Structures are given as structure tokens and as C-alpha cells.
Short mmCIF file of N, CA and C in Angstrom, two decimals:
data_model
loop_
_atom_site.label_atom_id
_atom_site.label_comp_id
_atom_site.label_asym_id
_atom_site.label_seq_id
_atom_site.Cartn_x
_atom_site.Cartn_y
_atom_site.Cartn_z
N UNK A 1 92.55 129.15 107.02
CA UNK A 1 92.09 128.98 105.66
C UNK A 1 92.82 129.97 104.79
N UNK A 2 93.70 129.09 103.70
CA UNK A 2 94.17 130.15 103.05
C UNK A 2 93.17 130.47 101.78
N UNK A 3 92.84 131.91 101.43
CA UNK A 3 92.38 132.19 100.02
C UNK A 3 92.86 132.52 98.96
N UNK A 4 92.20 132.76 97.35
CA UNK A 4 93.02 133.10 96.88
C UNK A 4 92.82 134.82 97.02
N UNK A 5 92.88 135.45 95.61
CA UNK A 5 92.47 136.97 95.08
C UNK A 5 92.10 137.07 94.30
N UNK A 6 91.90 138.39 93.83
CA UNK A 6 91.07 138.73 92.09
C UNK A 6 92.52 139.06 91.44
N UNK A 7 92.89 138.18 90.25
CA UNK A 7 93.50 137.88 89.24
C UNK A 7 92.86 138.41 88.18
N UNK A 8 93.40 138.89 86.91
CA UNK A 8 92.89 138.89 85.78
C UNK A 8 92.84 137.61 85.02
N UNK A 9 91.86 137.12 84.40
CA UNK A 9 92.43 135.93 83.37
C UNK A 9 92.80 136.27 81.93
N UNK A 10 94.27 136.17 81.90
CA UNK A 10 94.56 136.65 80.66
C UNK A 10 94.20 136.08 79.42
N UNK A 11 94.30 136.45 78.08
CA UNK A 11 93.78 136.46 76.92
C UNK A 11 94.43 135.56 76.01
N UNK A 12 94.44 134.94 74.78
CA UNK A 12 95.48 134.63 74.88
C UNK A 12 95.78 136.33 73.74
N UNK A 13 97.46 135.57 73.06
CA UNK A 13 98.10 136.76 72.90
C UNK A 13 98.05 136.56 71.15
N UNK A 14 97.31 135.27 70.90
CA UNK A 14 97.13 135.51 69.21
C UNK A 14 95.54 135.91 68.82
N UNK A 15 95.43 136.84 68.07
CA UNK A 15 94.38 137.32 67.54
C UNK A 15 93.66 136.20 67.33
N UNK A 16 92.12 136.57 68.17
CA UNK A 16 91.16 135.34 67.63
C UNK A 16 90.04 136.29 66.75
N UNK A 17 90.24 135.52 65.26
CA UNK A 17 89.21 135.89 64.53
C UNK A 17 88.24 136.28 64.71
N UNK A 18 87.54 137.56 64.28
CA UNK A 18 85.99 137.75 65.00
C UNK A 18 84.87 137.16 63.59
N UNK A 19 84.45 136.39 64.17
CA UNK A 19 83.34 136.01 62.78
C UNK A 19 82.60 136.61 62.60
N UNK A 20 82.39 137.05 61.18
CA UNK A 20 81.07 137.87 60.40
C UNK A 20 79.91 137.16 60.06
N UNK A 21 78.37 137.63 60.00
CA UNK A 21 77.64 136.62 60.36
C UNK A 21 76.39 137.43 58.87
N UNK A 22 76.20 136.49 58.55
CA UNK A 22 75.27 137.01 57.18
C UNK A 22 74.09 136.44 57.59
N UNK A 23 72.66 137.19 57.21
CA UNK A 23 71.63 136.70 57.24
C UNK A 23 71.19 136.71 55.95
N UNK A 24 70.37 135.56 55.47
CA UNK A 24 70.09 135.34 54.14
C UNK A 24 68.53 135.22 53.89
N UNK A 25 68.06 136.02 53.02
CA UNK A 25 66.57 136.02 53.07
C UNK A 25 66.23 135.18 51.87
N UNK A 26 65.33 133.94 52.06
CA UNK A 26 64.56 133.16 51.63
C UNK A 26 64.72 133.54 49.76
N UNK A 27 64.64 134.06 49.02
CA UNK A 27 64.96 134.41 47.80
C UNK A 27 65.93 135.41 47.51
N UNK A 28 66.89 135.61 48.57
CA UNK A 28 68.04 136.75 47.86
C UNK A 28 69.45 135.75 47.52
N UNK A 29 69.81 136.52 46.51
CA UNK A 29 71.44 136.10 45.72
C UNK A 29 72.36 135.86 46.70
N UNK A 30 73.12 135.48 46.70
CA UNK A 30 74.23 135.04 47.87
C UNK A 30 75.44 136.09 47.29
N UNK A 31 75.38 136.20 45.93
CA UNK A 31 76.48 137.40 45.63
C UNK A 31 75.95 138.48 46.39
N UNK A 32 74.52 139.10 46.43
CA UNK A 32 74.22 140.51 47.01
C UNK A 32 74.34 140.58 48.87
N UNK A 33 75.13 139.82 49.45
CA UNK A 33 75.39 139.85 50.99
C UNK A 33 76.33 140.14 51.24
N UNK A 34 76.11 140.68 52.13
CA UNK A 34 77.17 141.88 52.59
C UNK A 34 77.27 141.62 54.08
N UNK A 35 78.40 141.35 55.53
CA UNK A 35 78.60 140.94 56.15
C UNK A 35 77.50 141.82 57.19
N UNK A 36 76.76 141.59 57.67
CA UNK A 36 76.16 142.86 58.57
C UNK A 36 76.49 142.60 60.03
N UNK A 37 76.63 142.40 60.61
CA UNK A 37 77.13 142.14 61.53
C UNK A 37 78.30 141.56 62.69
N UNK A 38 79.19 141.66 63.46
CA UNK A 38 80.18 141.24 63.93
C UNK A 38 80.13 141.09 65.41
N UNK A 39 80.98 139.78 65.75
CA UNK A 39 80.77 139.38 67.29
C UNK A 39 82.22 139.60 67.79
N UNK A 40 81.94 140.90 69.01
CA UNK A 40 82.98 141.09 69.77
C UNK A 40 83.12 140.07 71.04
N UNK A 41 84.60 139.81 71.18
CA UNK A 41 84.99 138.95 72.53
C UNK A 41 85.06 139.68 73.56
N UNK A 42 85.33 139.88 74.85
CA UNK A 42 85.56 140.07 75.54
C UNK A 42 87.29 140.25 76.05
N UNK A 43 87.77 141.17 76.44
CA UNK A 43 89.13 141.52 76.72
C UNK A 43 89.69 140.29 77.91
N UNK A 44 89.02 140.28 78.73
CA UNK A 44 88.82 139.14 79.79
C UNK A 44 88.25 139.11 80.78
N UNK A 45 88.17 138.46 81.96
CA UNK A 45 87.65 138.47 83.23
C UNK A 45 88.32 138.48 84.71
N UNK A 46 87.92 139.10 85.49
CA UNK A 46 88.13 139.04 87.11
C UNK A 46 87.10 138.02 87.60
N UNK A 47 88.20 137.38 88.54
CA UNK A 47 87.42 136.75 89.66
C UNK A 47 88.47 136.36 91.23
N UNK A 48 87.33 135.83 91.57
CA UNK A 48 88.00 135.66 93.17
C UNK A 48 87.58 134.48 93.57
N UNK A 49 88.51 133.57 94.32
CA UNK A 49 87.91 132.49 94.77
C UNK A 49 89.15 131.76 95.67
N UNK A 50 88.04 131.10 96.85
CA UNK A 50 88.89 130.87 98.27
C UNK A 50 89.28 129.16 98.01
N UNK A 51 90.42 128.60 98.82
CA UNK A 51 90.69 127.41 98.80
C UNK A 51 91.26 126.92 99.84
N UNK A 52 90.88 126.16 100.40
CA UNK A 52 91.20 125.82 101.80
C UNK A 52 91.25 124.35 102.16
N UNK A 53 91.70 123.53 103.27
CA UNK A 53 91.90 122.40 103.24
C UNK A 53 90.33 121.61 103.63
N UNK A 54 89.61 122.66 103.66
CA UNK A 54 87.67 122.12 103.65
C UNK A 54 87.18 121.74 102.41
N UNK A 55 87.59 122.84 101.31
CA UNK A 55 86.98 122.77 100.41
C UNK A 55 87.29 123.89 99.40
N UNK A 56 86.39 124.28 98.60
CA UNK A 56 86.46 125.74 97.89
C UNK A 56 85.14 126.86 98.01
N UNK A 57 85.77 127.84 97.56
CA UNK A 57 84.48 128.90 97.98
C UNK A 57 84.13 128.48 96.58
N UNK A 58 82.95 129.44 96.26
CA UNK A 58 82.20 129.61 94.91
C UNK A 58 83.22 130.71 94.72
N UNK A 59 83.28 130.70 93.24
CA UNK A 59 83.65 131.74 92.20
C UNK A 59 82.71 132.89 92.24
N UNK A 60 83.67 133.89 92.20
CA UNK A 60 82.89 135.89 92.57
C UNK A 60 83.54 136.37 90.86
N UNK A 61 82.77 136.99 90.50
CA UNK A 61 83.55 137.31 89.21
C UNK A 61 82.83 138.88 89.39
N UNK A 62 83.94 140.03 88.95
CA UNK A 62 84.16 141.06 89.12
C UNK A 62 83.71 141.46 88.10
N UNK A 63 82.33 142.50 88.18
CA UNK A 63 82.29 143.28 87.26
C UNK A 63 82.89 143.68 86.35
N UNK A 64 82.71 143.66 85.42
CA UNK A 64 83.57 144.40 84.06
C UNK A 64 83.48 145.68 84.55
N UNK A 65 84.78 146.14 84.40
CA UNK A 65 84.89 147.64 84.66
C UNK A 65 85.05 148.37 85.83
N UNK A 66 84.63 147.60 86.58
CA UNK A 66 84.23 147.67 88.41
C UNK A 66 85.96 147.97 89.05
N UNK A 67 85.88 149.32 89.86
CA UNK A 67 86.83 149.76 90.28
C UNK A 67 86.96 148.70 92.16
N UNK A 68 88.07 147.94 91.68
CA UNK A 68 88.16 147.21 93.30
C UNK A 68 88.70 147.91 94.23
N UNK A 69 87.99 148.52 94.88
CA UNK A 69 88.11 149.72 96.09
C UNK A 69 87.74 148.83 97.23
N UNK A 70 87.72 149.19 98.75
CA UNK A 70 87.47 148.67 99.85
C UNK A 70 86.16 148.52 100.04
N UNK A 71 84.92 149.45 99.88
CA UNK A 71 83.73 149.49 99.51
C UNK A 71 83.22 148.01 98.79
N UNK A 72 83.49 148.18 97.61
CA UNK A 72 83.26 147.00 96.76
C UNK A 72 84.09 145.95 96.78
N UNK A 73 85.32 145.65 97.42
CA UNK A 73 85.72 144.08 97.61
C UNK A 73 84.82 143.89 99.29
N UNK A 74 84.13 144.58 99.81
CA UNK A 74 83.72 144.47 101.68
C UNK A 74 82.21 144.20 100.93
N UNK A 75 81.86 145.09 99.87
CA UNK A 75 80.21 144.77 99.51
C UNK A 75 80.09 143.35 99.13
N UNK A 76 80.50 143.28 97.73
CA UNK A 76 80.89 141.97 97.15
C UNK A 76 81.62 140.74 96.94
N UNK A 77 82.75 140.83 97.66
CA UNK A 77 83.21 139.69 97.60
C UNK A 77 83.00 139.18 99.26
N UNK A 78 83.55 140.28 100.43
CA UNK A 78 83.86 139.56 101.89
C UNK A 78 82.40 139.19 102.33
N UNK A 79 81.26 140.08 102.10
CA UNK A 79 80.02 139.83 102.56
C UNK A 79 79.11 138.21 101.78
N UNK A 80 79.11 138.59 100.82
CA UNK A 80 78.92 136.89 100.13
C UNK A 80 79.80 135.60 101.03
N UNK A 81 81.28 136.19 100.87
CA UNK A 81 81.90 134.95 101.14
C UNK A 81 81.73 134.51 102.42
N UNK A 82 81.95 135.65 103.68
CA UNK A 82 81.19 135.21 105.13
C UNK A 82 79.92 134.56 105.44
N UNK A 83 78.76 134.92 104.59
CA UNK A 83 77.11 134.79 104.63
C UNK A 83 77.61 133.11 104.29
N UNK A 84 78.08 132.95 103.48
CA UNK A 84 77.92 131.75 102.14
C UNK A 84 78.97 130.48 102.54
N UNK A 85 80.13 130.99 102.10
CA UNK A 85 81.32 130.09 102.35
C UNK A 85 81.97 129.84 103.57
N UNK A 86 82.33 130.66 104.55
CA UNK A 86 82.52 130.45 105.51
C UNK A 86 81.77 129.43 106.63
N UNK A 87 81.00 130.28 106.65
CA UNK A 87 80.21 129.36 107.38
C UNK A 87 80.03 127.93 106.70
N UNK A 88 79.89 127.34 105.85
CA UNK A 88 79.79 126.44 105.30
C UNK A 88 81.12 125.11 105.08
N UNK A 89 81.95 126.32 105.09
CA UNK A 89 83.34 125.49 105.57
C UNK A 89 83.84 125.13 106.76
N UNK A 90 83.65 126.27 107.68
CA UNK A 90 83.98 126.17 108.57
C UNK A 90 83.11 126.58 109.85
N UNK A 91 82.12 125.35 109.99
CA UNK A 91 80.96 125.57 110.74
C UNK A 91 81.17 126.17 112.17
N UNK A 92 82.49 126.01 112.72
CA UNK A 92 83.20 126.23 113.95
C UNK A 92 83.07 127.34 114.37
N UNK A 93 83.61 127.93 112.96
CA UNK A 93 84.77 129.47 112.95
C UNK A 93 85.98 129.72 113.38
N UNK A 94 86.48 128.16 112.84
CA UNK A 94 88.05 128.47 113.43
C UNK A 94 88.94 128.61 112.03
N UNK A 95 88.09 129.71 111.23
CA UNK A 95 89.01 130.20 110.03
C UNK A 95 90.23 130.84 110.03
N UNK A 96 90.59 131.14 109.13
CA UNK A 96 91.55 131.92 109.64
C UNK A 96 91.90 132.62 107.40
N UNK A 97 91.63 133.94 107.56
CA UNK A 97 91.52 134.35 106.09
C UNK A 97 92.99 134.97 105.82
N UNK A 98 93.55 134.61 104.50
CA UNK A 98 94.47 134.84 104.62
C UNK A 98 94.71 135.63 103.05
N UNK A 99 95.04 136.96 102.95
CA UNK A 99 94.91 137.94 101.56
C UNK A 99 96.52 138.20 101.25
N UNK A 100 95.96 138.44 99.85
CA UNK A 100 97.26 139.20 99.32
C UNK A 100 97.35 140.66 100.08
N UNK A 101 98.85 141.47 99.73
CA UNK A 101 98.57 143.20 100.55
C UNK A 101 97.82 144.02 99.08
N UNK A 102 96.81 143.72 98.22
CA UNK A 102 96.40 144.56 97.10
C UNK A 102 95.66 145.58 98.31
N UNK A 103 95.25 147.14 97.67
CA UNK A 103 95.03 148.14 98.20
C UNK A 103 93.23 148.21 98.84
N UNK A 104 92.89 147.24 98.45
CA UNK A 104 91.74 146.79 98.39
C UNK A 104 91.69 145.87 99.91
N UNK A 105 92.23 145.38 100.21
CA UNK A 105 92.51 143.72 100.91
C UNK A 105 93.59 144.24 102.24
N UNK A 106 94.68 145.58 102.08
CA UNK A 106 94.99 145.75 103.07
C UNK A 106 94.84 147.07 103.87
N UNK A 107 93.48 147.74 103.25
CA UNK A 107 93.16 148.98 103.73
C UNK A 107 92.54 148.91 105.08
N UNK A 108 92.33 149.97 106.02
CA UNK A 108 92.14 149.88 107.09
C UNK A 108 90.64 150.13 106.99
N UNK A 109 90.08 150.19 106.45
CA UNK A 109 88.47 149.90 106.04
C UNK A 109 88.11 148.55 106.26
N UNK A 110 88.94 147.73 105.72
CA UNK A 110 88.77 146.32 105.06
C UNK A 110 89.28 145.66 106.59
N UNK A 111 90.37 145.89 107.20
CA UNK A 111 90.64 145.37 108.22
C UNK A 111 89.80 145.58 109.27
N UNK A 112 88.86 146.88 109.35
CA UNK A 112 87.93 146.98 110.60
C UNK A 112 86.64 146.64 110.44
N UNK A 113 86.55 146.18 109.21
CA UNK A 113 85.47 145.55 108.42
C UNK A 113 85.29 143.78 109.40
N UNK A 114 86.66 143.31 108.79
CA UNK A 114 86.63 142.33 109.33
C UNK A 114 86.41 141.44 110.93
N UNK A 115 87.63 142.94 111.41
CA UNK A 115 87.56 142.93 112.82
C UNK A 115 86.41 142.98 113.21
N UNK A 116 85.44 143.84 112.87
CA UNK A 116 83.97 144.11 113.34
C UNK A 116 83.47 142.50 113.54
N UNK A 117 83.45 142.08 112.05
CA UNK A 117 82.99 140.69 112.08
C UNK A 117 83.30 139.59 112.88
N UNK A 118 84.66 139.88 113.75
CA UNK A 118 85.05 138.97 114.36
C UNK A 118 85.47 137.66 113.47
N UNK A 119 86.38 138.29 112.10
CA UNK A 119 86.91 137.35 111.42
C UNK A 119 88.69 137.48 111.54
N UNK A 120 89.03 136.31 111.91
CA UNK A 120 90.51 135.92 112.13
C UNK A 120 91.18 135.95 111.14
N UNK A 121 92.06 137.05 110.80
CA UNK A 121 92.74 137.63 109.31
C UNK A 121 94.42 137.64 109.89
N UNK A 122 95.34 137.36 108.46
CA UNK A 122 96.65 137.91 108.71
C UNK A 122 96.38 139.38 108.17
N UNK A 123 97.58 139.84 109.01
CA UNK A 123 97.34 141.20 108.49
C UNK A 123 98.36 141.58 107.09
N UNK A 124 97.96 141.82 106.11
CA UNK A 124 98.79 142.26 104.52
C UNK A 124 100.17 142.98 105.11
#
């Protein structure tokens, strides 16, 4: 089973307007409003998600801000995806997981993580 990784999804690269949002009270002037408020976007998003000739995993979307260390891709993404997707794809267990080398994905944490699990990995 090949997967994918956590990608950023980029933005685009032309300024999107942020709209100003007026609240108007029941008898006030429309000259006396003044913008009070503004809606920020978001810079973008992380996520992760597996694809294989079974099927697809569910989408993992990465904390905002969230440092992807071995800890937290083994907490959150490998433990979900074993409990959840795996098994579900591949009722057998004749997977076979296949990662990018990010520092996260080819640390020796992450590899004895797996090994423990008795999950069939290339090695990064």
C-alpha cells in the first residue's frame, strides 16, 4: 500500500480581500458606521492521507501550528491510521506502508514504532 504525506496546501498567491462587516442598529444613520469588525483567513492547512489500490484512508489534518516530530506523527497520524484504515483496507495485513524520508517518517522512533506493530514498511 502506497501512502501519501503531510503536504502544505498552498494559498493562493493573490490577495483575497478580507471583508469588513457592519452591524446596524434598528434606528442608526448608515453615514454614522464605522467598519467594526474584520474576518481573518487562514494561512493554510496540513494534512495527510493514504491511497492504495483498496481504497483511501480518511483525511488527518494537522494541527495548526503543531510541530511534526516522531511523537506526534506515531500519536496522531500512524495510531489512527492502523486502529482505523488499515485494518479496514486491508483485513489480511498484507500491507505494506510506504513514506516519504521527512524527519518525522524516517526516524528511528518511528521505525521501531512500527516494527513493534508488526507493520510492513519501506525503509526512507
Amino acid at each position: 500500500m502506497k501512502l501519501g504525506s503531510i503536504y502544505p496546501i498552498p494559498t493562493p498567491k493573490v490577495p483575497i480581500p478580507i471583508p469588513k462587516v457592519q452591524y446596524l442598529i434598528r434606528d442608526q444613520n448608515r453615514r454614522d458606521l464605522t467598519p467594526s469588525t474584520t474576518v481573518p483567513h487562514s494561512k493554510g492547512i496540513m494534512v495527510w492521507m493514504g491511497i492504495s489500490a483498496n481504497g483511501v484512508t480518511k483525511t488527518g489534518f494537522v494541527q495548526p501550528g503543531a510541530k511534526i516530530n516522531s511523537e506526534y506523527y506515531i500519536q496522531k497520524i500512524l495510531k489512527p491510521f492502523l486502529k482505523d484504515d488499515c485494518c479496514r483496507l486491508y483485513p489480511n495485513g498484507d500491507a505494506v506502508l510506504h513514506q516519504d524520508s521527512a524527519p518525522s517518517r524516517a526516524s528511528r522512533v518511528t521505525q521501531k514504532f512500527l516494527t513493534d506493530q508488526q507493520v510492513q514498511f519501506l525503509k526512507p
